[in-house]
Coordinates of C-alpha atoms and ligand atoms in Angstrom, one line a residue:
Chain A
X219 CA -152.3 -80.2 -109.2
X220 CA -150.3 -79.5 -112.3
X221 CA -147.2 -77.3 -112.2
X222 CA -144.9 -76.8 -115.2
X223 CA -141.8 -74.6 -115.6
X224 CA -140.1 -73.9 -118.9
X225 CA -141.4 -76.9 -120.8
X226 CA -139.9 -77.1 -124.3
X227 CA -140.1 -79.4 -127.2
X228 CA -138.9 -79.1 -130.8
X229 CA -139.3 -81.6 -133.6
X230 CA -136.8 -82.1 -136.4
X231 CA -138.3 -83.5 -139.5
X232 CA -136.7 -84.3 -142.8
X233 CA -138.1 -82.8 -146.0
X234 CA -136.1 -84.3 -148.8
X235 CA -132.6 -83.1 -148.2
X236 CA -133.0 -80.3 -145.7
X237 CA -133.8 -80.7 -142.0
X238 CA -136.5 -78.6 -140.6
X239 CA -136.9 -77.8 -136.9
X240 CA -140.2 -76.9 -135.5
X241 CA -140.2 -75.4 -132.1
X242 CA -143.6 -76.7 -131.1
X243 CA -143.5 -75.7 -127.4
X244 CA -141.2 -72.9 -126.3
X245 CA -141.1 -72.6 -122.5
X246 CA -144.5 -73.2 -121.0
X247 CA -145.3 -72.4 -117.4
X248 CA -148.6 -73.6 -116.1
X249 CA -150.3 -73.8 -112.7
X250 CA -153.5 -75.8 -112.6
X251 CA -155.4 -76.0 -109.3
X252 CA -157.1 -79.1 -108.0
X253 CA -160.7 -79.6 -109.0
X254 CA -160.9 -77.0 -111.8
X255 CA -161.6 -77.3 -115.5
X256 CA -158.5 -75.8 -117.1
X257 CA -158.6 -74.9 -120.8
X258 CA -155.9 -74.5 -123.3
X259 CA -157.1 -72.3 -126.1
X260 CA -155.2 -71.8 -129.3
X261 CA -155.2 -72.1 -133.0
X262 CA -154.1 -75.1 -135.1
X263 CA -150.4 -75.8 -134.6
X264 CA -150.1 -73.7 -131.4
X265 CA -148.5 -76.6 -129.5
X266 CA -151.5 -77.7 -127.4
X267 CA -151.3 -81.4 -128.2
X268 CA -147.5 -81.5 -127.9
X269 CA -147.8 -80.0 -124.4
X270 CA -150.4 -82.5 -123.4
X271 CA -148.4 -85.4 -124.8
X272 CA -145.4 -84.3 -122.7
X273 CA -147.6 -84.1 -119.6
X274 CA -149.0 -87.5 -120.3
X275 CA -145.5 -89.0 -120.5
X276 CA -145.9 -89.9 -124.2
X277 CA -143.0 -87.7 -125.3
X278 CA -140.0 -86.4 -123.3
X279 CA -139.6 -82.7 -123.0
X280 CA -136.4 -81.2 -124.3
X281 CA -136.2 -79.0 -121.3
X282 CA -138.2 -77.9 -118.3
X283 CA -139.9 -79.5 -115.3
X284 CA -143.4 -80.6 -114.4
X285 CA -145.2 -82.0 -111.4
X286 CA -148.5 -83.7 -112.0
X287 CA -150.7 -84.8 -109.1
X288 CA -147.7 -84.8 -106.9
X289 CA -145.5 -86.9 -109.1
X290 CA -142.4 -85.6 -110.9
X291 CA -142.7 -86.0 -114.7
X292 CA -139.0 -86.5 -115.3
X293 CA -138.1 -88.6 -112.3
X294 CA -141.1 -90.8 -112.0
X295 CA -143.2 -91.1 -115.2
X296 CA -144.6 -94.4 -114.1
X297 CA -146.3 -92.8 -111.1
X298 CA -147.6 -90.0 -113.3
X299 CA -149.2 -92.6 -115.5
X300 CA -151.0 -94.2 -112.5
X301 CA -152.5 -90.9 -111.5
X302 CA -153.6 -89.4 -114.8
X303 CA -156.0 -90.2 -117.7
X304 CA -155.4 -89.0 -121.2
X305 CA -157.8 -88.9 -124.2
X306 CA -156.0 -88.3 -127.5
X307 CA -157.3 -85.8 -130.1
X308 CA -157.7 -88.6 -132.6
X309 CA -159.5 -91.0 -130.3
X310 CA -158.3 -94.5 -129.4
X311 CA -160.9 -97.1 -129.9
X312 CA -160.4 -100.2 -132.0
X313 CA -163.0 -100.7 -134.7
X314 CA -163.6 -104.4 -134.0
X315 CA -164.0 -104.4 -130.3
X316 CA -166.9 -103.3 -128.2
X317 CA -167.0 -100.5 -125.7
X318 CA -167.3 -102.9 -122.9
X319 CA -164.3 -105.0 -124.0
X320 CA -162.2 -101.8 -124.4
X321 CA -163.2 -100.6 -121.0
X322 CA -162.6 -103.9 -119.2
X323 CA -159.2 -104.2 -120.7
X324 CA -158.3 -100.5 -119.9
X325 CA -159.3 -101.0 -116.3
X326 CA -157.3 -104.2 -116.0
X327 CA -154.2 -102.4 -117.3
X328 CA -154.3 -100.4 -114.1
X329 CA -154.1 -103.6 -112.1
X330 CA -157.6 -104.5 -111.0
X331 CA -159.1 -108.0 -111.1
X332 CA -161.4 -109.0 -113.9
X333 CA -164.5 -108.9 -111.8
X334 CA -163.7 -105.4 -110.5
X335 CA -162.9 -104.3 -114.1
X336 CA -166.3 -105.4 -115.2
X337 CA -168.0 -103.6 -112.4
X338 CA -166.1 -100.4 -113.3
X339 CA -167.0 -100.8 -116.9
X340 CA -170.7 -101.0 -116.0
X341 CA -170.4 -97.9 -113.9
X342 CA -168.8 -95.7 -116.5
X343 CA -171.0 -97.1 -119.3
X344 CA -174.0 -96.0 -117.2
X345 CA -172.4 -92.7 -116.4
X346 CA -171.8 -91.8 -120.0
X347 CA -175.1 -93.3 -121.1
X348 CA -173.5 -95.9 -123.3
X349 CA -175.1 -99.0 -121.8
X350 CA -177.4 -99.4 -124.7
X351 CA -174.5 -99.7 -127.2
X352 CA -172.0 -101.3 -124.9
X353 CA -171.8 -104.6 -126.8
X354 CA -171.8 -103.2 -130.3
X355 CA -168.5 -102.9 -132.2
X356 CA -166.9 -99.4 -132.0
X357 CA -167.1 -99.0 -135.7
X358 CA -170.9 -98.8 -135.5
X359 CA -170.9 -95.9 -133.1
X360 CA -171.8 -92.3 -134.1
X361 CA -169.0 -89.7 -133.7
X362 CA -170.5 -88.5 -130.4
X363 CA -170.9 -92.0 -129.0
X364 CA -167.4 -92.9 -129.9
X365 CA -166.0 -89.7 -128.3
X366 CA -167.9 -90.6 -125.1
X367 CA -166.2 -94.0 -125.2
X368 CA -162.9 -92.4 -125.6
X369 CA -163.5 -90.2 -122.5
X370 CA -164.9 -93.1 -120.5
X371 CA -161.6 -95.0 -121.3
X372 CA -159.6 -92.1 -120.0
X373 CA -161.4 -91.9 -116.6
X374 CA -162.3 -95.5 -115.8
X375 CA -159.5 -95.8 -113.3
X376 CA -160.7 -92.6 -111.5
X377 CA -157.5 -90.6 -112.1
X378 CA -156.8 -87.4 -110.2
X379 CA -156.2 -85.5 -113.4
X380 CA -157.6 -86.1 -116.8
X381 CA -156.3 -84.6 -120.1
X382 CA -158.9 -84.2 -122.8
X383 CA -157.4 -83.2 -126.2
X384 CA -160.2 -81.4 -128.1
X385 CA -163.1 -83.4 -126.6
X386 CA -165.8 -81.7 -128.6
X387 CA -164.2 -81.2 -132.0
X388 CA -166.4 -82.6 -134.8
X389 CA -169.5 -82.9 -132.6
X390 CA -172.8 -81.3 -133.4
X391 CA -174.1 -78.5 -131.1
X392 CA -176.3 -80.9 -129.1
X393 CA -173.6 -83.5 -128.6
X394 CA -171.2 -80.7 -127.6
X395 CA -173.6 -79.4 -124.9
X396 CA -174.0 -83.0 -123.7
X397 CA -170.2 -83.4 -123.6
X398 CA -169.9 -80.2 -121.5
X399 CA -172.2 -81.7 -119.0
X400 CA -170.1 -84.8 -118.9
X401 CA -167.0 -82.8 -118.3
X402 CA -168.7 -80.8 -115.5
X403 CA -169.7 -84.0 -113.9
X404 CA -166.1 -85.2 -113.9
X405 CA -165.2 -82.0 -112.0
X406 CA -168.1 -82.6 -109.6
X407 CA -166.6 -86.0 -108.9
X408 CA -163.4 -84.3 -107.8
X409 CA -161.3 -84.7 -110.9
X410 CA -159.0 -81.9 -112.3
X411 CA -159.9 -81.6 -116.0
X412 CA -157.4 -80.2 -118.5
X413 CA -158.9 -79.7 -121.9
X414 CA -157.7 -78.1 -125.1
X415 CA -160.0 -76.4 -127.5
X416 CA -160.0 -73.9 -130.3
X417 CA -163.6 -73.0 -129.7
X418 CA -164.0 -69.6 -128.0
X419 CA -167.4 -70.3 -126.5
X420 CA -166.2 -73.5 -125.1
X421 CA -163.3 -71.9 -123.3
X422 CA -165.6 -69.2 -122.1
X423 CA -168.5 -71.3 -120.9
X424 CA -166.9 -74.4 -119.7
X425 CA -163.5 -73.5 -118.3
X426 CA -162.8 -72.1 -114.8
X427 CA -159.4 -70.8 -116.0
X428 CA -157.7 -70.8 -119.4
X429 CA -154.3 -70.2 -120.9
X430 CA -154.2 -68.9 -124.4
X431 CA -151.5 -70.5 -126.5
X432 CA -150.0 -69.3 -129.7
X433 CA -146.9 -70.4 -131.6
X434 CA -145.7 -72.6 -128.7
X435 CA -146.0 -69.9 -126.1
X436 CA -148.6 -68.9 -123.6
X437 CA -149.7 -65.4 -124.3
X438 CA -152.3 -64.9 -121.5
X439 CA -153.7 -66.8 -118.5
X440 CA -156.6 -66.3 -116.2
X441 CA -160.3 -66.7 -115.8
X442 CA -162.2 -65.9 -119.0
X443 CA -163.8 -63.0 -117.2
X444 CA -160.5 -61.5 -116.0
X445 CA -158.9 -61.8 -119.4
X446 CA -161.8 -60.0 -121.0
X447 CA -161.7 -57.3 -118.3
X448 CA -158.1 -56.7 -119.1
X449 CA -159.0 -55.3 -122.4
X450 CA -160.3 -51.9 -121.5
X451 CA -163.2 -50.5 -123.4
X452 CA -165.8 -51.9 -125.7
X453 CA -166.1 -53.4 -129.1
X454 CA -168.3 -51.8 -131.7
X455 CA -169.2 -54.1 -134.6
X456 CA -170.4 -52.4 -137.7
X457 CA -172.2 -54.7 -140.2
X458 CA -171.8 -53.7 -143.9
X459 CA -172.4 -54.8 -147.4
X460 CA -169.4 -56.9 -148.5
X461 CA -168.2 -54.3 -151.1
X462 CA -168.4 -51.5 -148.6
X463 CA -165.9 -52.9 -146.1
X464 CA -162.8 -51.2 -147.6
X465 CA -164.5 -47.9 -147.8
X466 CA -165.6 -48.1 -144.2
X467 CA -162.1 -49.1 -143.0
X468 CA -160.8 -46.0 -144.8
X469 CA -163.4 -43.7 -143.3
X470 CA -162.7 -45.1 -139.8
X471 CA -158.9 -45.3 -140.0
X472 CA -158.4 -43.2 -136.9
X473 CA -159.9 -46.0 -134.8
X474 CA -158.2 -49.2 -133.7
X475 CA -160.0 -51.6 -136.0
X476 CA -160.2 -55.0 -137.6
X477 CA -161.9 -55.8 -140.9
X478 CA -163.8 -59.0 -141.6
X479 CA -165.7 -60.2 -144.6
X480 CA -168.9 -58.3 -143.9
X481 CA -168.1 -56.2 -140.9
X482 CA -165.5 -54.1 -139.2
X483 CA -164.8 -54.1 -135.4
X484 CA -163.6 -51.1 -133.6
X485 CA -162.0 -51.1 -130.1
X486 CA -163.0 -47.9 -128.3
X487 CA -162.9 -46.5 -124.7
X488 CA -166.6 -46.0 -124.4
X489 CA -169.0 -47.4 -126.9
X490 CA -171.9 -45.1 -126.0
X491 CA -169.9 -42.0 -126.8
X492 CA -168.2 -43.4 -129.9
X493 CA -171.2 -44.7 -131.7
X494 CA -172.6 -41.3 -132.8
X495 CA -169.1 -40.3 -134.0
X496 CA -168.7 -43.5 -135.9
X497 CA -172.1 -43.0 -137.6
X498 CA -171.2 -39.5 -138.6
X499 CA -167.8 -40.6 -140.0
X500 CA -169.5 -43.3 -142.1
X501 CA -172.2 -40.9 -143.3
X502 CA -169.7 -38.3 -144.3
X503 CA -167.9 -40.9 -146.4
X504 CA -171.1 -42.1 -148.0
X505 CA -170.7 -45.7 -146.7
X506 CA -174.0 -47.6 -146.7
X507 CA -174.5 -48.9 -143.2
X508 CA -176.0 -52.3 -142.3
X509 CA -176.1 -52.8 -138.6
X510 CA -174.3 -51.6 -135.6
X511 CA -173.7 -53.4 -132.3
X512 CA -172.0 -52.7 -129.1
X513 CA -170.5 -55.5 -127.0
X514 CA -168.0 -56.3 -124.3
X515 CA -164.8 -57.9 -125.5
X516 CA -164.8 -61.7 -126.2
X517 CA -161.9 -64.1 -125.8
X518 CA -161.3 -63.6 -129.5
X519 CA -160.6 -59.9 -128.8
X520 CA -158.2 -61.0 -126.1
X521 CA -156.5 -63.2 -128.5
X522 CA -156.4 -60.4 -131.1
X523 CA -154.8 -57.9 -128.8
X524 CA -152.2 -60.4 -127.6
X525 CA -151.2 -61.8 -131.0
X526 CA -152.4 -59.3 -133.6
X527 CA -154.4 -62.0 -135.3
X528 CA -158.0 -63.3 -134.8
X529 CA -158.5 -66.8 -133.6
X530 CA -161.4 -67.1 -136.0
X531 CA -159.1 -66.5 -139.0
X532 CA -156.0 -68.5 -138.0
Chain B
X214 CA -145.0 -111.1 -112.4
X215 CA -146.4 -107.9 -113.7
X216 CA -144.8 -108.5 -117.1
X217 CA -146.5 -111.9 -117.1
X218 CA -149.9 -110.5 -116.2
X219 CA -149.7 -107.6 -118.7
X220 CA -148.4 -109.9 -121.4
X221 CA -151.4 -112.2 -120.9
X222 CA -153.8 -109.3 -121.0
X223 CA -152.5 -108.2 -124.4
X224 CA -152.2 -111.8 -125.7
X225 CA -155.8 -112.6 -124.7
X226 CA -157.1 -109.5 -126.4
X227 CA -155.1 -110.3 -129.6
X228 CA -156.2 -113.9 -129.6
X229 CA -159.8 -112.9 -129.2
X230 CA -159.6 -110.8 -132.4
X231 CA -157.8 -113.6 -134.2
X232 CA -160.4 -116.2 -133.2
X233 CA -163.3 -113.9 -134.0
X234 CA -162.1 -113.9 -137.6
X235 CA -161.1 -117.5 -138.4
X236 CA -160.6 -116.8 -142.1
X237 CA -156.9 -116.4 -141.5
X238 CA -156.5 -120.2 -140.8
X239 CA -158.1 -121.1 -144.2
X240 CA -155.9 -118.6 -146.0
X241 CA -152.8 -119.5 -143.9
X242 CA -153.2 -123.2 -144.7
X243 CA -154.5 -123.1 -148.3
X244 CA -151.2 -121.9 -149.8
X245 CA -148.9 -124.3 -148.1
X246 CA -151.2 -127.1 -149.0
X247 CA -150.9 -126.1 -152.6
X248 CA -147.2 -126.3 -152.2
X249 CA -147.5 -129.8 -150.7
X250 CA -149.7 -131.0 -153.4
X251 CA -148.3 -129.4 -156.5
X252 CA -144.7 -128.5 -155.8
X253 CA -143.5 -131.5 -153.7
X254 CA -144.1 -134.1 -156.4
X255 CA -141.5 -132.3 -158.5
X256 CA -139.0 -132.7 -155.8
X257 CA -138.4 -136.4 -155.8
X258 CA -136.3 -136.4 -159.0
X259 CA -134.7 -133.1 -158.2
X260 CA -133.6 -134.2 -154.8
X261 CA -132.6 -137.6 -156.1
X262 CA -134.4 -139.4 -153.4
X263 CA -136.3 -142.7 -153.7
X264 CA -139.6 -142.2 -151.9
X265 CA -142.2 -139.5 -151.4
X266 CA -141.6 -139.8 -147.7
X267 CA -137.9 -138.8 -148.1
X268 CA -138.9 -135.9 -150.3
X269 CA -141.3 -134.6 -147.7
X270 CA -138.8 -135.0 -145.0
X271 CA -136.7 -132.4 -146.8
X272 CA -139.5 -130.2 -148.1
X273 CA -141.9 -129.9 -145.2
X274 CA -139.4 -128.5 -142.7
X275 CA -138.3 -125.9 -145.3
X276 CA -141.9 -125.0 -145.9
X277 CA -142.6 -124.5 -142.2
X278 CA -139.5 -122.3 -141.7
X279 CA -140.6 -120.3 -144.7
X280 CA -144.0 -119.7 -143.2
X281 CA -142.5 -118.8 -139.9
X282 CA -140.2 -116.2 -141.5
X283 CA -142.8 -114.6 -143.8
X284 CA -145.7 -114.9 -141.3
X285 CA -143.7 -113.0 -138.8
X286 CA -142.2 -110.3 -141.0
X287 CA -145.6 -109.1 -142.2
X288 CA -147.2 -108.8 -138.7
X289 CA -146.1 -105.2 -138.6
X290 CA -149.0 -104.2 -140.8
X291 CA -151.5 -104.9 -138.1
X292 CA -149.5 -102.8 -135.7
X293 CA -149.6 -99.8 -138.0
X294 CA -153.4 -100.1 -138.1
X295 CA -153.3 -100.0 -134.3
X296 CA -151.0 -97.1 -134.2
X297 CA -153.3 -95.2 -136.5
X298 CA -156.4 -96.0 -134.4
X299 CA -154.6 -94.6 -131.3
X300 CA -154.7 -97.9 -129.5
X301 CA -150.9 -98.0 -128.9
X302 CA -150.8 -94.5 -127.6
X303 CA -153.7 -95.3 -125.3
X304 CA -151.8 -98.3 -123.9
X305 CA -148.7 -96.2 -123.4
X306 CA -150.3 -93.8 -121.0
X307 CA -151.3 -96.7 -118.7
X308 CA -148.8 -98.3 -116.4
X309 CA -148.6 -101.4 -118.5
X310 CA -145.2 -102.9 -119.1
X311 CA -143.8 -101.7 -122.4
X312 CA -142.3 -105.1 -123.1
X313 CA -145.7 -106.7 -122.6
X314 CA -147.1 -104.6 -125.5
X315 CA -144.7 -106.4 -127.7
X316 CA -144.7 -109.9 -126.2
X317 CA -148.5 -110.1 -126.1
X318 CA -148.6 -109.5 -129.8
X319 CA -145.6 -111.6 -130.8
X320 CA -146.9 -114.6 -128.8
X321 CA -150.2 -114.4 -130.6
X322 CA -148.1 -114.6 -133.8
X323 CA -146.2 -117.6 -132.5
X324 CA -149.4 -119.4 -131.5
X325 CA -151.1 -118.8 -134.9
X326 CA -147.9 -120.1 -136.7
X327 CA -147.8 -123.2 -134.6
X328 CA -151.4 -123.9 -135.3
X329 CA -150.7 -123.6 -139.0
X330 CA -147.6 -125.8 -138.7
X331 CA -149.7 -128.5 -136.9
X332 CA -152.2 -128.6 -139.7
X333 CA -149.6 -128.9 -142.3
X334 CA -147.7 -131.6 -140.5
X335 CA -150.9 -133.6 -140.1
X336 CA -151.6 -133.3 -143.9
X337 CA -148.0 -134.3 -144.6
X338 CA -148.5 -137.4 -142.5
X339 CA -151.1 -138.4 -145.1
X340 CA -148.3 -138.3 -147.6
X341 CA -146.3 -140.8 -145.7
X342 CA -144.1 -138.4 -143.8
X343 CA -143.0 -139.9 -140.5
X344 CA -141.4 -138.0 -137.6
X345 CA -140.9 -138.7 -133.9
X346 CA -143.1 -136.7 -131.6
X347 CA -140.2 -135.5 -129.5
X348 CA -138.3 -134.4 -132.6
X349 CA -141.4 -132.7 -133.9
X350 CA -141.8 -130.7 -130.7
X351 CA -138.3 -129.5 -130.9
X352 CA -138.9 -128.5 -134.5
X353 CA -141.9 -126.5 -133.3
X354 CA -139.7 -124.8 -130.8
X355 CA -137.4 -123.8 -133.6
X356 CA -140.4 -122.4 -135.5
X357 CA -141.6 -120.6 -132.5
X358 CA -138.3 -118.9 -132.0
X359 CA -138.1 -117.9 -135.6
X360 CA -141.6 -116.4 -135.6
X361 CA -141.0 -114.7 -132.3
X362 CA -137.9 -113.1 -133.8
X363 CA -139.3 -112.1 -137.2
X364 CA -142.6 -110.7 -135.7
X365 CA -140.6 -108.7 -133.2
X366 CA -138.4 -107.3 -136.0
X367 CA -141.5 -106.5 -138.0
X368 CA -143.1 -104.6 -135.1
X369 CA -139.9 -102.8 -134.3
X370 CA -139.6 -101.6 -138.0
X371 CA -143.3 -100.8 -138.1
X372 CA -142.9 -98.5 -135.0
X373 CA -139.9 -96.8 -136.7
X374 CA -141.4 -96.3 -140.1
X375 CA -145.1 -95.9 -139.1
X376 CA -146.5 -96.5 -142.6
X377 CA -147.5 -99.5 -144.7
X378 CA -145.9 -97.9 -147.8
X379 CA -142.5 -98.0 -146.2
X380 CA -142.9 -101.3 -144.4
X381 CA -143.9 -103.5 -147.4
X382 CA -140.8 -102.9 -149.6
X383 CA -138.5 -103.0 -146.5
X384 CA -139.8 -106.4 -145.5
X385 CA -139.7 -107.7 -149.0
X386 CA -136.1 -106.6 -149.4
X387 CA -135.1 -108.4 -146.3
X388 CA -137.2 -111.5 -147.0
X389 CA -136.1 -112.3 -150.6
X390 CA -132.4 -112.8 -150.1
X391 CA -133.0 -114.5 -146.8
X392 CA -135.2 -116.9 -148.6
X393 CA -133.0 -117.5 -151.5
X394 CA -129.9 -117.9 -149.5
X395 CA -131.1 -120.3 -146.9
X396 CA -131.8 -123.4 -148.9
X397 CA -135.3 -123.2 -147.6
X398 CA -137.1 -124.6 -150.6
X399 CA -134.3 -126.7 -151.9
X400 CA -131.3 -127.8 -149.9
X401 CA -128.0 -126.1 -150.9
X402 CA -126.2 -129.4 -151.1
X403 CA -125.7 -129.1 -154.8
X404 CA -125.1 -125.4 -154.8
X405 CA -121.7 -124.0 -155.9
X406 CA -119.2 -123.5 -153.1
X407 CA -119.5 -119.7 -153.1
X408 CA -123.2 -119.9 -152.6
X409 CA -122.8 -122.3 -149.7
X410 CA -120.3 -119.9 -148.2
X411 CA -122.8 -117.1 -148.3
X412 CA -125.5 -119.2 -146.9
X413 CA -123.4 -120.0 -143.9
X414 CA -123.8 -116.3 -142.9
X415 CA -127.5 -116.6 -143.1
X416 CA -128.8 -117.6 -139.7
X417 CA -132.0 -119.0 -141.2
X418 CA -130.0 -121.6 -143.2
X419 CA -128.8 -122.9 -139.8
X420 CA -132.4 -123.0 -138.6
X421 CA -133.5 -124.9 -141.7
X422 CA -130.6 -127.4 -141.4
X423 CA -131.5 -128.0 -137.8
X424 CA -135.2 -128.5 -138.6
X425 CA -134.4 -130.9 -141.4
X426 CA -132.2 -132.9 -139.1
X427 CA -135.1 -133.2 -136.7
X428 CA -137.5 -134.3 -139.3
X429 CA -134.9 -136.9 -140.5
X430 CA -134.8 -138.2 -137.0
X431 CA -131.2 -137.1 -136.5
X432 CA -131.6 -135.6 -133.0
X433 CA -127.8 -135.7 -132.4
X434 CA -126.8 -133.7 -135.4
X435 CA -125.0 -130.5 -134.4
X436 CA -127.2 -128.5 -136.7
X437 CA -130.0 -129.0 -134.2
X438 CA -128.6 -127.3 -131.2
X439 CA -126.7 -124.8 -133.3
X440 CA -129.9 -123.8 -135.0
X441 CA -131.8 -123.6 -131.8
X442 CA -129.1 -121.5 -130.1
X443 CA -128.7 -119.1 -133.0
X444 CA -132.5 -118.6 -133.2
X445 CA -132.9 -118.1 -129.4
X446 CA -130.1 -115.5 -129.3
X447 CA -131.5 -113.6 -132.3
X448 CA -135.1 -113.8 -130.8
X449 CA -133.9 -112.3 -127.5
X450 CA -132.1 -109.5 -129.4
X451 CA -135.1 -108.8 -131.6
X452 CA -137.4 -108.7 -128.6
X453 CA -135.2 -106.4 -126.7
X454 CA -134.8 -104.0 -129.6
X455 CA -138.5 -103.9 -130.5
X456 CA -139.5 -103.6 -126.9
X457 CA -137.5 -100.4 -126.7
X458 CA -139.5 -99.2 -129.7
X459 CA -142.7 -99.5 -127.6
X460 CA -141.1 -97.5 -124.8
X461 CA -140.0 -94.7 -127.0
X462 CA -142.3 -92.1 -128.4
X463 CA -144.5 -93.4 -131.2
X464 CA -147.2 -91.7 -133.1
Ligands
ATP202 N1 -144.2 -85.7 -134.2 C1 -144.0 -84.5 -134.8 N2 -143.0 -84.3 -135.7 C2 -142.8 -83.1 -136.3 N3 -143.6 -82.0 -136.0 C3 -144.5 -82.1 -135.1 C4 -144.8 -83.4 -134.4 N4 -145.9 -83.2 -133.6 C5 -146.2 -81.9 -133.7 N5 -145.4 -81.2 -134.6 C6 -145.5 -79.8 -135.0 O1 -145.5 -79.1 -133.8 C7 -146.4 -78.0 -133.9 C8 -147.5 -78.0 -132.8 O2 -148.3 -79.1 -133.0 P1 -149.5 -79.5 -132.0 O3 -150.1 -80.8 -132.5 O4 -149.0 -79.5 -130.6 O5 -150.5 -78.4 -132.2 P2 -152.0 -78.2 -131.7 O6 -152.0 -76.9 -130.9 O7 -152.4 -79.4 -130.9 O8 -152.8 -78.0 -133.0 P3 -154.3 -78.6 -133.4 O9 -155.3 -77.6 -132.9 O10 -154.3 -78.5 -134.9 O11 -154.5 -79.9 -132.8 C9 -147.0 -78.1 -135.3 O12 -146.3 -77.2 -136.1 C10 -146.8 -79.5 -135.7 O13 -146.6 -79.6 -137.1
MG203 MG1 -153.9 -80.8 -131.2

């Protein structure tokens, strides 16, 4: 449904006298299948939005090719526009108009009659449980309601592919769960959904497949389960008093490990075997132990092994 | 056809917002009326004319051109607010004609300017201004072309600079010399030769001369068609340039 090869984009910006070039996206290859929820996971500045904006015809790639829903991005951007929906990271509603007005206009921009546009607006308003507020001005909506209007605007013309740039950022846990359901519903209706996120749990729970992006490049792709399986072994998380973290890291320096504010994490072949050894090493060094947990690697661990940094920290 | 349809969609939306908030018409008329009441009476001696009517024949067209120029040049601010809200980006991912994004907005500006001009003309009639309807309509055409051009320029610049802080000084820098060197408030008849020479290079001084001729009832004056042609050409250029701004990347 989406296929890209070698997509690139750099920006040149002026800072006083010197020009600075940022290579925002450096050669991205993607293959997104029809009907899946595909996730783009990466820290701030990774290049997620830039990639999406290229695919949505908003900016021209410096290099590379892409086919979206059967239309060539370079040769026929107009056809791409007819087949996709795009919801920007920052939203796109106008304070002084109502959700219904925005939706009717949006539908009409795709060429349907006024009556048909009104029918479509009613349909998506119901679908996103917005009917109650449909005739109130957008500036009176809560963050979650407003985000639902954004997404309703992106899909009112029933595109084959919809791009959602950070659909759940800034929402409370309940609204996020609600939004996940909405996104799954889009998939059930046959849409291919491409989302970006920097939430690990979102990538894990919601996406059928993900690509992890860092610094303009894709560092790993696959289903969340496959990616986690790639990291052989277990993670042992040792909870500690804050002032004991350095001592613990010193005592355990023979292990592959990461330190955090109040814990250290060790990457080991077999957790069941390693835990007694770890306990003994800490004991020998007189490090006061808080808790100890054993778990399978998370997507953060995947990110960590690929980039050397933790997504939580970047 | 598609351009027409898309333009009317954007135009209707913009008009809806405009009519929802009719304060603009009070604000837009209040200031010119002050000029009519307080400034025009000073003109009779300065212009060395005999009657109020003659003074208004010179002053009212100038005032209208002034409103068309300034009204247009400051429309870019509204666009920057729309850019910031993401409305423009949202439009740009739909198949809408890029030119329609500009024309729909600029036509709204033209309509609001003409509404303002009609109110001011009606008031001036109360001060004994007399003008033929046909000539008046041609003068309105001139005003429409001016405001189409200036609002397109303002939108084009707004898309390029993307910030109010940059737009305001830029537009002021353009507007001030244009204003002073066009004889808009006072005709340049008594200006020194060099100043008249400079004004000849100012397209708006041609527009003002044409509009004054129309208010005078001098339909045959060359200034009329010269002014109209110059404004039409510039309006087309401005629209083409700003339309490209909507097609290019904006954020
Ligand atoms: N218009 C622009 N001009 C200059 N630099 C830009 C522009 N757009 C993006 N960048 C730069 O490109 C890089 C990637 O930005 P992008 O917005 O794609 O990141 P992102 O992955 O979406 O991050 P976030 O999670 O914060 O939204 C950043 O360094 C950013 O500063
Ligand atoms: Mg982003």
